[in-house]
XYZ file of C-alpha atoms in Angstrom:
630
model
C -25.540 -28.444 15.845
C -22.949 -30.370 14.326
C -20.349 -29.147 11.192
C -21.205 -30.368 8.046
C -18.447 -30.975 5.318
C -18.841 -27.916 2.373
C -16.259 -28.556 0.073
C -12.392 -29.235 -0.246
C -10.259 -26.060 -1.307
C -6.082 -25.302 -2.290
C -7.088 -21.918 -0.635
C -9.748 -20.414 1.555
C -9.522 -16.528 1.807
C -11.321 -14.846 4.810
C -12.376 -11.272 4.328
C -13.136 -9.626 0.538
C -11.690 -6.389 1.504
C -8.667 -4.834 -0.184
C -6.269 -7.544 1.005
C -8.728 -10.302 0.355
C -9.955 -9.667 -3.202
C -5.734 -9.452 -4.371
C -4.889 -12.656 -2.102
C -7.895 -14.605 -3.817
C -7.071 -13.846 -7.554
C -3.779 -14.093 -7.001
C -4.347 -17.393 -5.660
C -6.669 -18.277 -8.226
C -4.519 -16.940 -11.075
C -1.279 -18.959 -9.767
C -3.834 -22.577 -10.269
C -5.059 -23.109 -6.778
C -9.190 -23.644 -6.028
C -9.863 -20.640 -4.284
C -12.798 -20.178 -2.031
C -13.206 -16.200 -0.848
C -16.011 -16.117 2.215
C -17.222 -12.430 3.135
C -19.669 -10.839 5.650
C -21.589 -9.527 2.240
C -20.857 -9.817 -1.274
C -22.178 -6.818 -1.857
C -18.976 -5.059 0.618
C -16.731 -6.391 -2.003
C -13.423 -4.113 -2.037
C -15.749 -1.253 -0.121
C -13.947 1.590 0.609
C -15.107 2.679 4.504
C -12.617 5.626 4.466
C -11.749 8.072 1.851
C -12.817 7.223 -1.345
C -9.560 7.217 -3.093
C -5.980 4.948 -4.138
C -2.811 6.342 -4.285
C -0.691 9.143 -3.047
C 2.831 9.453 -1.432
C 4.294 5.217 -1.272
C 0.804 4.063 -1.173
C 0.733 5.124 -5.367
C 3.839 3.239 -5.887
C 2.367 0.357 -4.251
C -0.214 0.170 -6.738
C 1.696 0.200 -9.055
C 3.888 -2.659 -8.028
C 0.618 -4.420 -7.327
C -0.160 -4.153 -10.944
C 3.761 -4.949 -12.194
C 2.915 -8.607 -10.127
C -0.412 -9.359 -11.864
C -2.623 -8.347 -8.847
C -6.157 -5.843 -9.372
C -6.017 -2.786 -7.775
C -4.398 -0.634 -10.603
C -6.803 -2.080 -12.965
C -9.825 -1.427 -11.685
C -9.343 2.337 -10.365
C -8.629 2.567 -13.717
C -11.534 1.609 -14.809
C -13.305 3.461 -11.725
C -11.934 6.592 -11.191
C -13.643 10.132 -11.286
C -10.407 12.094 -10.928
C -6.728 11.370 -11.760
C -4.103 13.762 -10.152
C -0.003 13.251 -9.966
C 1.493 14.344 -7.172
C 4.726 16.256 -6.531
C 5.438 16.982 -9.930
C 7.912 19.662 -8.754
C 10.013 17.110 -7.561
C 12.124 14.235 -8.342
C 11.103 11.136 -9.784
C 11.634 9.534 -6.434
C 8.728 11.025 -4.706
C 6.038 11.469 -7.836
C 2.990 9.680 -6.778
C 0.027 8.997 -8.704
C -3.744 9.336 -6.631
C -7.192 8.457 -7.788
C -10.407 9.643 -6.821
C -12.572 6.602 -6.971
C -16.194 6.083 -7.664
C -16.592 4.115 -4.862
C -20.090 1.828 -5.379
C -18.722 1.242 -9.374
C -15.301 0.075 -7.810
C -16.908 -2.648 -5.926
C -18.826 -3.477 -8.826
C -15.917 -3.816 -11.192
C -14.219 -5.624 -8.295
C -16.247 -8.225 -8.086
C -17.603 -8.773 -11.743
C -13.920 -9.580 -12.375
C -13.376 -11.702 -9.338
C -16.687 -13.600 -10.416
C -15.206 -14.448 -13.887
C -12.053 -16.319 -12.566
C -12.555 -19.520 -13.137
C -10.599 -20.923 -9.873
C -12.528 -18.689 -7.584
C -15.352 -19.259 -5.664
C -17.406 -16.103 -3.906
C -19.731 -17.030 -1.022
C -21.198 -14.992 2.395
C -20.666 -16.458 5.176
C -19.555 -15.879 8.772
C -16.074 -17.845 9.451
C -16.198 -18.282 13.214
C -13.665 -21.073 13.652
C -10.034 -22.375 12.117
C -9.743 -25.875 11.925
C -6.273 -26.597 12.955
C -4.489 -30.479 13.906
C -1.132 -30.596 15.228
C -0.278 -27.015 14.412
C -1.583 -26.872 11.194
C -4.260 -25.080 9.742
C -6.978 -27.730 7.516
C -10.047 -25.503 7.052
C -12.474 -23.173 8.616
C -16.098 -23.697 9.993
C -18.302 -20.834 9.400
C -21.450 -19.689 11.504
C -23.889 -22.257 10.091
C -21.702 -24.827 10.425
C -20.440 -25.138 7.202
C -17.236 -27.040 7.287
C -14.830 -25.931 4.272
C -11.390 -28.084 4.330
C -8.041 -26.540 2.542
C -4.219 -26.378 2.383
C -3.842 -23.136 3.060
C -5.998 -20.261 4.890
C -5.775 -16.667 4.757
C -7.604 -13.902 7.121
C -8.074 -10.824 5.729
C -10.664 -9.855 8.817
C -9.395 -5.776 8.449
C -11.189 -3.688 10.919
C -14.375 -6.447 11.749
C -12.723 -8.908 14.299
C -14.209 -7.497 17.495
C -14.988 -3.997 16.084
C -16.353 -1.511 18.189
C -18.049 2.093 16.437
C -18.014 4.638 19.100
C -19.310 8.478 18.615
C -19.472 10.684 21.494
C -20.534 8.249 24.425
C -22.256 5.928 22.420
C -20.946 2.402 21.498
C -21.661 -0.674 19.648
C -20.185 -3.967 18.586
C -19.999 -3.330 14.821
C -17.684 -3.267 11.865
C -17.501 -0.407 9.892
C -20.192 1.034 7.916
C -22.614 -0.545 10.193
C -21.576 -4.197 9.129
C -21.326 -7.242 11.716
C -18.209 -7.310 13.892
C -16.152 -10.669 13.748
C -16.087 -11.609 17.489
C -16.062 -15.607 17.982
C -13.025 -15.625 15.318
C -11.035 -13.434 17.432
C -11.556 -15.389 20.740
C -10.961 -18.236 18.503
C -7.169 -16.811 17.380
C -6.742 -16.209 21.419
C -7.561 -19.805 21.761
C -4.952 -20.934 18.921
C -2.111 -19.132 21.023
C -2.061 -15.620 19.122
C -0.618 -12.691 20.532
C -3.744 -9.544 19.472
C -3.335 -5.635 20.247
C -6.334 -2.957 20.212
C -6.040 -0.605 17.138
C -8.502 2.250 15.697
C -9.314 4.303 13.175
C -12.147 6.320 11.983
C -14.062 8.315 9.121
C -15.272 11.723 8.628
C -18.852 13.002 8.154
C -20.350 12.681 4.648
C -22.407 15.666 3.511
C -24.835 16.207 1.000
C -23.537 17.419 -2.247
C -26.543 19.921 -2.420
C -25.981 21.567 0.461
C -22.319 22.659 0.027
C -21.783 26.335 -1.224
C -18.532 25.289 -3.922
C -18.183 29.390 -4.570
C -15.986 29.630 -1.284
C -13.961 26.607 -1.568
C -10.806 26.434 -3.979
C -10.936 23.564 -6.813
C -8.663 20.866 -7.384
C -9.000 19.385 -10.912
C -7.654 16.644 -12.003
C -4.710 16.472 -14.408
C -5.493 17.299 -18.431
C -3.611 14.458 -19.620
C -3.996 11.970 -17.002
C -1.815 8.803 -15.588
C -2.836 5.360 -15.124
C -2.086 2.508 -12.594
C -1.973 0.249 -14.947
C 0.328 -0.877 -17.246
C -2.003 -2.367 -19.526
C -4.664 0.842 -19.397
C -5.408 2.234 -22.779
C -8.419 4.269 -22.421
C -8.750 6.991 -20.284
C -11.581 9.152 -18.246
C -12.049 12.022 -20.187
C -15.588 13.886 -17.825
C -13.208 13.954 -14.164
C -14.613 15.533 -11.724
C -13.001 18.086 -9.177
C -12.323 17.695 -5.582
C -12.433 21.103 -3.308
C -10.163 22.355 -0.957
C -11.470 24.052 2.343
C -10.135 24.708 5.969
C -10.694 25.151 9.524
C -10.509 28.126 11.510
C -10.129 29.783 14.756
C -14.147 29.074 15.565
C -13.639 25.262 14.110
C -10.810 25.083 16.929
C -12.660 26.795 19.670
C -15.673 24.197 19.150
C -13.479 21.552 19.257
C -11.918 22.644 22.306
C -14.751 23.459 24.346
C -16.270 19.991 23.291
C -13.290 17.764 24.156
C -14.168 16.140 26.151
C -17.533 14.937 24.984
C -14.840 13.264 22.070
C -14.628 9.563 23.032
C -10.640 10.374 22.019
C -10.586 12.142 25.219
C -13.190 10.813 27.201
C -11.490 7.314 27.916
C -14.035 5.463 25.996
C -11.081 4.634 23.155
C -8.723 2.293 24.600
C -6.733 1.205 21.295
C -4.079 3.095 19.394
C -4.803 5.514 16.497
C -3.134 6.343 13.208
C 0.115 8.806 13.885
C -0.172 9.971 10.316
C -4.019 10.420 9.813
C -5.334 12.166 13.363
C -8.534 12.546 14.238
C -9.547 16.467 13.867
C -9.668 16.754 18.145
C -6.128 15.265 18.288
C -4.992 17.594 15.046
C -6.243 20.533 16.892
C -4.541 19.081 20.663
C -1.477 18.152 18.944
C -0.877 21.484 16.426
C -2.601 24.506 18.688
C 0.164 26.906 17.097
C -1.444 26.090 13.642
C -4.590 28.779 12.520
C -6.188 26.246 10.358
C -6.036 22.580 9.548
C -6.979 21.668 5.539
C -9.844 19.737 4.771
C -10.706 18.261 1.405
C -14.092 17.726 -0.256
C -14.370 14.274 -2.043
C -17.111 12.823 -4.502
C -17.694 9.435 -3.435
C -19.143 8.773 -6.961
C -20.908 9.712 -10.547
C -24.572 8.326 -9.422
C -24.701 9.232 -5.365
C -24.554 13.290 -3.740
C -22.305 11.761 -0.524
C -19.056 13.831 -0.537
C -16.286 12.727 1.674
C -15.355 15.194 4.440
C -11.458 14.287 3.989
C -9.391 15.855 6.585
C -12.268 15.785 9.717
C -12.178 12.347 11.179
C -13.503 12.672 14.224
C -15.292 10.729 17.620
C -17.370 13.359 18.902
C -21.480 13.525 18.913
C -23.430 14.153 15.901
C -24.480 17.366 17.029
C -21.028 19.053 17.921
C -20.301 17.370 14.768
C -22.724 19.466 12.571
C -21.491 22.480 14.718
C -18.301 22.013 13.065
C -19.303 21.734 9.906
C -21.329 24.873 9.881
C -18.197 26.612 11.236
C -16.405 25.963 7.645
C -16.140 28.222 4.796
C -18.862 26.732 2.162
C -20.362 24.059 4.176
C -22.141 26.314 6.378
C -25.288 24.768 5.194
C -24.028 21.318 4.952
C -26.336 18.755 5.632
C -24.911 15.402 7.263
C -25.123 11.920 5.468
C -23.726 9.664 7.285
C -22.098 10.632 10.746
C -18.374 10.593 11.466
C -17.163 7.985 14.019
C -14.047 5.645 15.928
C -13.674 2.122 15.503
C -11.589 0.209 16.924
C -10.169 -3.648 16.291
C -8.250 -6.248 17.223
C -4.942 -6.532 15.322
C -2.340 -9.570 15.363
C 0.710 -8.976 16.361
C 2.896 -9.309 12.944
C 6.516 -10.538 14.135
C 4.652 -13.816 14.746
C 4.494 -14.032 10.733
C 7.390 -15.037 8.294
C 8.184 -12.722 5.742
C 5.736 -15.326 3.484
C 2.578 -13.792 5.829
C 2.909 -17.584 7.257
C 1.938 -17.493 10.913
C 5.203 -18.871 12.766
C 2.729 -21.345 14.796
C 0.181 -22.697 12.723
C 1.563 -23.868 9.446
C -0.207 -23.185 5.920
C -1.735 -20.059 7.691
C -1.646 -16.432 6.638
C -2.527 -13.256 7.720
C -2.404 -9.759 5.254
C -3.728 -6.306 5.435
C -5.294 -4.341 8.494
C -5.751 -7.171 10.867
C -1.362 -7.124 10.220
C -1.563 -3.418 12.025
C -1.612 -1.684 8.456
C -3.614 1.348 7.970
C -4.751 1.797 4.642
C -6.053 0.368 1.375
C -3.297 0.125 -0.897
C -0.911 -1.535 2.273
C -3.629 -3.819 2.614
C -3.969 -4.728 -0.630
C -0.410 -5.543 -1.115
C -0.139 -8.041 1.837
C -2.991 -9.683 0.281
C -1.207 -10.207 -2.884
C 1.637 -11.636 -1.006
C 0.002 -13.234 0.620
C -2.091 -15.024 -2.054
C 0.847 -15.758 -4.161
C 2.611 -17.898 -1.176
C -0.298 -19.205 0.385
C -1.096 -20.968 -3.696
C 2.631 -22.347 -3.292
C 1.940 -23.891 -0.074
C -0.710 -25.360 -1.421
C 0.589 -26.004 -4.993
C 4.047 -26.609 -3.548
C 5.194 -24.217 -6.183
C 7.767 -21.074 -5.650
C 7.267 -19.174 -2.466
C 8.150 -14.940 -3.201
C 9.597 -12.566 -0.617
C 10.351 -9.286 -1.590
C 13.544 -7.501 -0.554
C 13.613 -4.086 0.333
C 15.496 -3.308 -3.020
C 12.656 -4.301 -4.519
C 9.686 -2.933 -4.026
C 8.094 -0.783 -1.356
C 5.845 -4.149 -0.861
C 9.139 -5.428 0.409
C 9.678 -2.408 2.943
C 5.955 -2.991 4.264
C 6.375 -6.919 5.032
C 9.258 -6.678 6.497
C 8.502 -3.669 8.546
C 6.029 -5.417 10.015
C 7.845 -8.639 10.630
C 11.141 -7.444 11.475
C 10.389 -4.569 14.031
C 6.339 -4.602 14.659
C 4.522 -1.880 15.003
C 2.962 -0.067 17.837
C 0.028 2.136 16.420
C -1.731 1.373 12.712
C 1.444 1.560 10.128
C 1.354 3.724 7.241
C 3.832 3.105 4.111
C 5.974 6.598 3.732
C 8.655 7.311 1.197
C 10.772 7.959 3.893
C 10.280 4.489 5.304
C 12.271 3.426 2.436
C 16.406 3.296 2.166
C 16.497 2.718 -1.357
C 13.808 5.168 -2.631
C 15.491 6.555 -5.868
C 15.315 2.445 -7.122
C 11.687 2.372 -5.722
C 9.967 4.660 -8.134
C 6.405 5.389 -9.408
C 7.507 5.144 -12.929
C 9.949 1.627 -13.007
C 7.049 -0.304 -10.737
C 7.298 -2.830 -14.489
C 11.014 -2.772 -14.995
C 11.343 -3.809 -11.455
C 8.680 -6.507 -10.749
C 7.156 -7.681 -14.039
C 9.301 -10.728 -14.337
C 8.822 -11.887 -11.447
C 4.685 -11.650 -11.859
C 5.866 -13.633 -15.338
C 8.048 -15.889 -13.581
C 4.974 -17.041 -11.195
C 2.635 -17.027 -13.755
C 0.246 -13.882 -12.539
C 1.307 -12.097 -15.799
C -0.088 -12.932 -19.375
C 2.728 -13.952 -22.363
C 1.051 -10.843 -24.233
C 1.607 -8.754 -21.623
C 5.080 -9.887 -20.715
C 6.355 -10.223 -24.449
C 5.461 -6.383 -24.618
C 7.742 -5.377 -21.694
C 10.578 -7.165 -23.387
C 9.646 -4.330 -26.344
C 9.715 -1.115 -23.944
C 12.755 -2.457 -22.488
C 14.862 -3.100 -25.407
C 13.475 -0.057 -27.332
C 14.717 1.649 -23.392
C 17.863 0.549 -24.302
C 18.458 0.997 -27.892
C 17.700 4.564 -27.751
C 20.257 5.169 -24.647
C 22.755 3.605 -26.827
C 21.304 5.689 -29.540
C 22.003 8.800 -27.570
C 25.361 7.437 -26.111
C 26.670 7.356 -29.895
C 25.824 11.049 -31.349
C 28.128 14.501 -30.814
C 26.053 17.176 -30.853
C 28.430 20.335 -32.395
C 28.149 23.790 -30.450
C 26.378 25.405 -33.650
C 24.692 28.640 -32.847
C 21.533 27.276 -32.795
C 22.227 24.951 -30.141
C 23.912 27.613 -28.062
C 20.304 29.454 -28.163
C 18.903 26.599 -27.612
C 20.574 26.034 -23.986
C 20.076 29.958 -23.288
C 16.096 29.860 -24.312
C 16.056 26.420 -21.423
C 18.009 28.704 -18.588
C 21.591 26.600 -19.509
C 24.987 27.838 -20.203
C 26.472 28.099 -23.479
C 28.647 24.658 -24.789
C 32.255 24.991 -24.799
C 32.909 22.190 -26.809
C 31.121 19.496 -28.817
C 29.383 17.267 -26.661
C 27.493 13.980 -26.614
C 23.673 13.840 -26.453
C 23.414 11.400 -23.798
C 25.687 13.740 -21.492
C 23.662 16.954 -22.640
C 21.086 15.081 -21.470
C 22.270 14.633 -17.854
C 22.286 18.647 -17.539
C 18.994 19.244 -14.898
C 17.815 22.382 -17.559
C 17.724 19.823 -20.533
C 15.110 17.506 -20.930
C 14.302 14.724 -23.233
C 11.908 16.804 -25.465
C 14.722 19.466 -26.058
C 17.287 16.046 -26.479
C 14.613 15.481 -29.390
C 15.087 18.753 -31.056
C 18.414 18.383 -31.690
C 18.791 14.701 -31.937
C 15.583 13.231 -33.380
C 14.759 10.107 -33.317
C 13.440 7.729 -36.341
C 11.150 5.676 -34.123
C 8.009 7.202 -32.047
C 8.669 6.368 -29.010
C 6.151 5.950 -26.446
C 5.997 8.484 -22.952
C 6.858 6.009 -20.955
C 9.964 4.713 -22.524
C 10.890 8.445 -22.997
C 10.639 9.038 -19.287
C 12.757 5.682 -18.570
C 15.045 7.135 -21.348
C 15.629 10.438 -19.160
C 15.773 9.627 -15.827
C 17.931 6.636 -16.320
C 20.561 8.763 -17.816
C 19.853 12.213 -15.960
C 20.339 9.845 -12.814
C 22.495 7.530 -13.560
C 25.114 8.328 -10.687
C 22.594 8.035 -7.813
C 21.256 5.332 -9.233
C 24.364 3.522 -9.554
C 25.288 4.252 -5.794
C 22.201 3.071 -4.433
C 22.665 0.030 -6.535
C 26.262 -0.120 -4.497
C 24.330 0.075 -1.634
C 22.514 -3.136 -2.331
C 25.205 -4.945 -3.547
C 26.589 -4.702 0.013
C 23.375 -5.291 1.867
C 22.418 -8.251 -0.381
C 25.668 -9.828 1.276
C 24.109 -9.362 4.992
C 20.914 -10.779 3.393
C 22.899 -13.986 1.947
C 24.006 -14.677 5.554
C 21.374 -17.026 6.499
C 20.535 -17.722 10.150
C 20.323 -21.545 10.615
C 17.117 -22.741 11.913
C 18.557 -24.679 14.715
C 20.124 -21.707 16.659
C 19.774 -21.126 19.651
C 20.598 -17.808 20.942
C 20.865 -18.464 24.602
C 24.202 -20.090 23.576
C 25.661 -17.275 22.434
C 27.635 -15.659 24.969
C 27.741 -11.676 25.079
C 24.308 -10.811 23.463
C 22.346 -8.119 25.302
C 19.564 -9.396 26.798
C 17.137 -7.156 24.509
C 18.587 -8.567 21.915
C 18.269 -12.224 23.037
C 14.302 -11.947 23.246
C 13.676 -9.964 20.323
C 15.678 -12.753 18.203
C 14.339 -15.212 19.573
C 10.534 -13.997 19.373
C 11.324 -12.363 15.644
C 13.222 -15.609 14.588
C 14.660 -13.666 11.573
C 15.947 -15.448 8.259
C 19.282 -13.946 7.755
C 21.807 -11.660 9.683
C 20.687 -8.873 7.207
C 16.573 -8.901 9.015
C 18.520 -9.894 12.302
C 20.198 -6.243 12.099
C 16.711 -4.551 11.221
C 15.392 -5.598 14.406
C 14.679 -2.906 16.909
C 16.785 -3.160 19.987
C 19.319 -5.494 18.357
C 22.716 -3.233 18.139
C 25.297 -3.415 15.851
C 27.720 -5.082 18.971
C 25.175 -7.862 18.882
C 24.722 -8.636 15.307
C 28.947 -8.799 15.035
C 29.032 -11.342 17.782
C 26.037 -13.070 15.899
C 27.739 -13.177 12.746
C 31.017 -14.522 14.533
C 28.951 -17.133 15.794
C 27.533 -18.565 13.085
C 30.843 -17.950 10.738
C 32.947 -20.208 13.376
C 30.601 -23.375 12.350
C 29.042 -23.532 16.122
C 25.994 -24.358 15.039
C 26.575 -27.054 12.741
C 28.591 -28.043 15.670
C 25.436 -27.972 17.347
C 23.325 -29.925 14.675
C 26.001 -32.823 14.358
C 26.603 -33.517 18.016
């Protein structure tokens, strides 16, 4: 059967998961004809793990998602059944904000608002082939045929391209949830020249909501005055509902254990790498024997359906042993099964063959974002996607192209992550992951990024002409602050002692009072007061601008300097083979990484300091202009 010609696109998107809903809007939103082709419309953003967004990084990322224009922030918002911050013990550096979502309404509200974009096009269909001439990708051809042309391509594919469920020693060729796998795509990337590694994941049982006894777990609300992702949220979820804390014991553990290896973790049946930061419940119990019980979280998976999420007992082994475990747990002794836990595992492109665009290296005006990058993880996902989106619409558009430095946003630290050094197992965005942390916060995700959404036109003139408002009013009350002596009057002095502070010496000014850890902005407002009602949020910028204002200003240093590494741009012509004195590691990984400036060069693993000096010598003496002219 012959290809027939379907229609002419800017952009086709493959895959409507996390990464391919944000790459199509974004796309859409920036001017370019979008096209979006999916397994089934009805899998729109479906959640096949735990049925929530957010948490340590991942929350930030949301946010920053939302600071660029893209969806996710706005429609948890709209979604969610519980709304919890995280680490609010702790610095502003590490605060993260996690939703419980209401997982079939998410995909609803996911993809009423991707049907109302008017440069976006939804349709199923199985993409089997890439149309690509002379090392550049035209279009795809899908299953029946269907030949769609376009200027740019992105595959968001996640966990489908060649996915394989396994549970105890049975297998089958499936994506997850019991969807088709994506097989004659992946032998078709093999085909094109790319370079694909064997990943997996899996899920947890889901039990019936009837069935667990609640009076012997511990309840975790959500907050009283809750948090959005979204900066342009106004109305919140008042009727949250609470998640439930449980946890394993010494019985769990000895059922595991004697049932090893009937887990197809252990068995041999698994050949692809697994997540080091969410385990399976065998490998938890293999890997931590010291520990006398492992947490495990029960999670709603919605208003209208009794599924609860098992969170915390991923797991490959049978059905059976499966139940046995359940029935080992304090309140789900009764617990009747759902849906069945299982492994899955996927084919995964290598990422150094991207640029820090998501443009494969190879095949020009072709992308790649989310899992099928080697991410674990919604929110990861999702942000590729937008990235993705936004440069894939310049390609086609031949508008501004956006990379994100690590400075900037934790997006930034993902891509080039994966671009720079690779990644051997399923990556997972941690705080630690991050240099510049204290700059990369849950709470200045807008003062950070919103320009830039402006800039590429992803963010409305409403929208942006009210962040010019919080940030002068930001400003206008630190200067307010900066310009009023508080006198040590006895009521002040009582005032420090009542907080846990020590008595004033001298007179001092509020915006230094302010810097003291006891004081806060809300005692700051008790003894300064201002005219103007001031909204939380530029309160909150207002304090922990000022109360840390010397980190702040160091890590800032920090950039300053790195930003000069960055600026030292790595001519395209080189070539390292004529540059005497490199390690030989080194060599390959530069030459196979190809990075954009002596700054990514350094990032590179198994590139030493030594060989980025005799790099930068090299370029700096002119030899390979020398190079270029001869």
């Amino acid at each position: 059967m012959s290809t027939y010609e379907a229609g002419q696109y800017d952009v086709i998107v493959i895959g409507a998961g996390h990464a391919g809903v944000e790459a199509a809007y974004a796309a859409a939103k920036r001017g370019a004809k979008t096209l979006i082709l999916t397994l089934n419309l009805d899998m729109i953003a479906f959640m096949p793990c735990n049925p929530s967004i957010g948490g340590p990084a991942k929350g930030i990322v949301v946010r920053e998602i939302d600071a660029l224009g893209g969806l996710m922030g706005k429609v948890i918002d709209k979604t969610y059944i519980q709304m919890r911050m995280l680490n609010t013990g702790k610095g502003p550096a590490v605060r993260a904000l996690r939703a419980q979502a209401d997982k079939p309404l998410y995909i609803q509200e996911m993809k009423k608002t991707l049907e109302q974009e008017k440069n976006l096009t939804l349709r199923q269909g199985m993409v089997e082939e890439l149309l690509v001439e002379d090392g550049e990708c035209k279009g795809v051809i899908t299953e029946t045929k269907a030949l769609y042309r376009a200027k740019s391509v992105i595959i968001t594919t996640g966990t489908f391209m060649r996915g394989r469920v396994i549970t105890g020693d049975i297998s089958y060729e499936s994506g997850p949830n019991n969807q088709r796998a994506s097989v004659k795509l992946a032998e078709n990337l093999e085909k094109i020249g790319f370079d694909l590694v064997r990943f997996k994941t899996g899920t947890p049982p889901r039990v019936n909501n009837h069935t667990i006894d609640y009076s012997k777990t511990e309840i975790q609300p959500g907050d009283d005055n809750p948090q959005h992702f979204s900066y342009e949220t106004t109305e919140e979820i008042v009727d949250q509902i609470p998640c439930w804390l449980t946890y394993t014991n010494e019985n769990t553990h000895a059922i595991i254990n004697d049932n090893l290896g009937l887990s197809a973790m252990y068995s041999g049946m698994i050949k692809g790498t697994g997540p080091r930061y969410c385990p399976s419940i065998e490998d938890k119990i293999v890997r931590f024997h010291d520990k006398p019980r492992h947490q495990i979280f029960l999670e709603p998976e919605g208003r209208n359906t009794d599924e609860v999420y098992v969170q915390g007992l991923s797991t490959s082994l049978p059905e059976y042993v499966q139940r046995e475990i359940l029935r080992s747990i304090p309140g789900l002794e009764e617990a009747e099964i759902m849906r069945g836990g299982y492994a899955i595992e996927y084919d995964s492109v290598v990422p150094t063959q991207l640029w820090p665009t998501l443009e494969v290296k190879n095949v020009e005006g072709l992308y790649t974002a989310g899992q099928i990058n080697g991410t674990s993880g919604y929110e990861e996902a999702a942000g590729q996607g937008l990235m993705a989106g936004i440069n894939a619409a310049a390609k086609a558009l031949d508008a501004e192209t956006l990379i994100l430095d690590r400075s900037q946003a934790y997006i930034g630290v993902l891509i080039d992550d994966l671009v720079t050094k690779g990644t051997n197992e399923p990556y997972r965005l941690l705080t630690s992951r991050a240099e510049y942390r204290l700059l990369l916060r849950h709470d200045n995700a807008d003062l950070r990024l919103t320009e830039i959404g402006h800039r590429i036109g992803l963010i409305s003139e409403e929208r942006f002409n009210r962040f010019e408002e919080k940030k002068q009013l930001i400003e206008e009350e630190k200067e307010r602050l900066s310009n009023i002596r508080l006198k040590p009057t006895e009521q002040l002095q009582q005032l420090m002692e009542s907080i846990g502070g020590t008595r004033l010496k001298d007179g001092i000014l509020a915006y230094d009072l302010l810097k003291r850890p006891e004081v806060t902005y809300d005692v700051i407002q008790q003894v300064a007061p201002s005219e103007k009602e001031l909204a939380y949020d530029v309160k909150e910028q207002v304090e922990i601008q000022i109360k840390y204002q010397g980190y702040i200003s160091k890590s800032n240093q920090q950039v300053a300097r790195m930003k000069k590494m960055e600026n030292k741009v790595i001519p395209d012509n080189i070539n390292y083979d004529d540059i005497s004195g490199l390690a030989t590691e080194a060599r390959e990984k530069l030459k196979q990484v190809r990075p954009l400036s002596v700054a990514q060069a350094s990032r590179i693993s198994g590139v030493n300091p030594a060989d980025v000096s005799i790099l930068l010598v090299y370029i700096e003496q002119g030899n390979v202009a020398k190079v270029s002219n001869e």
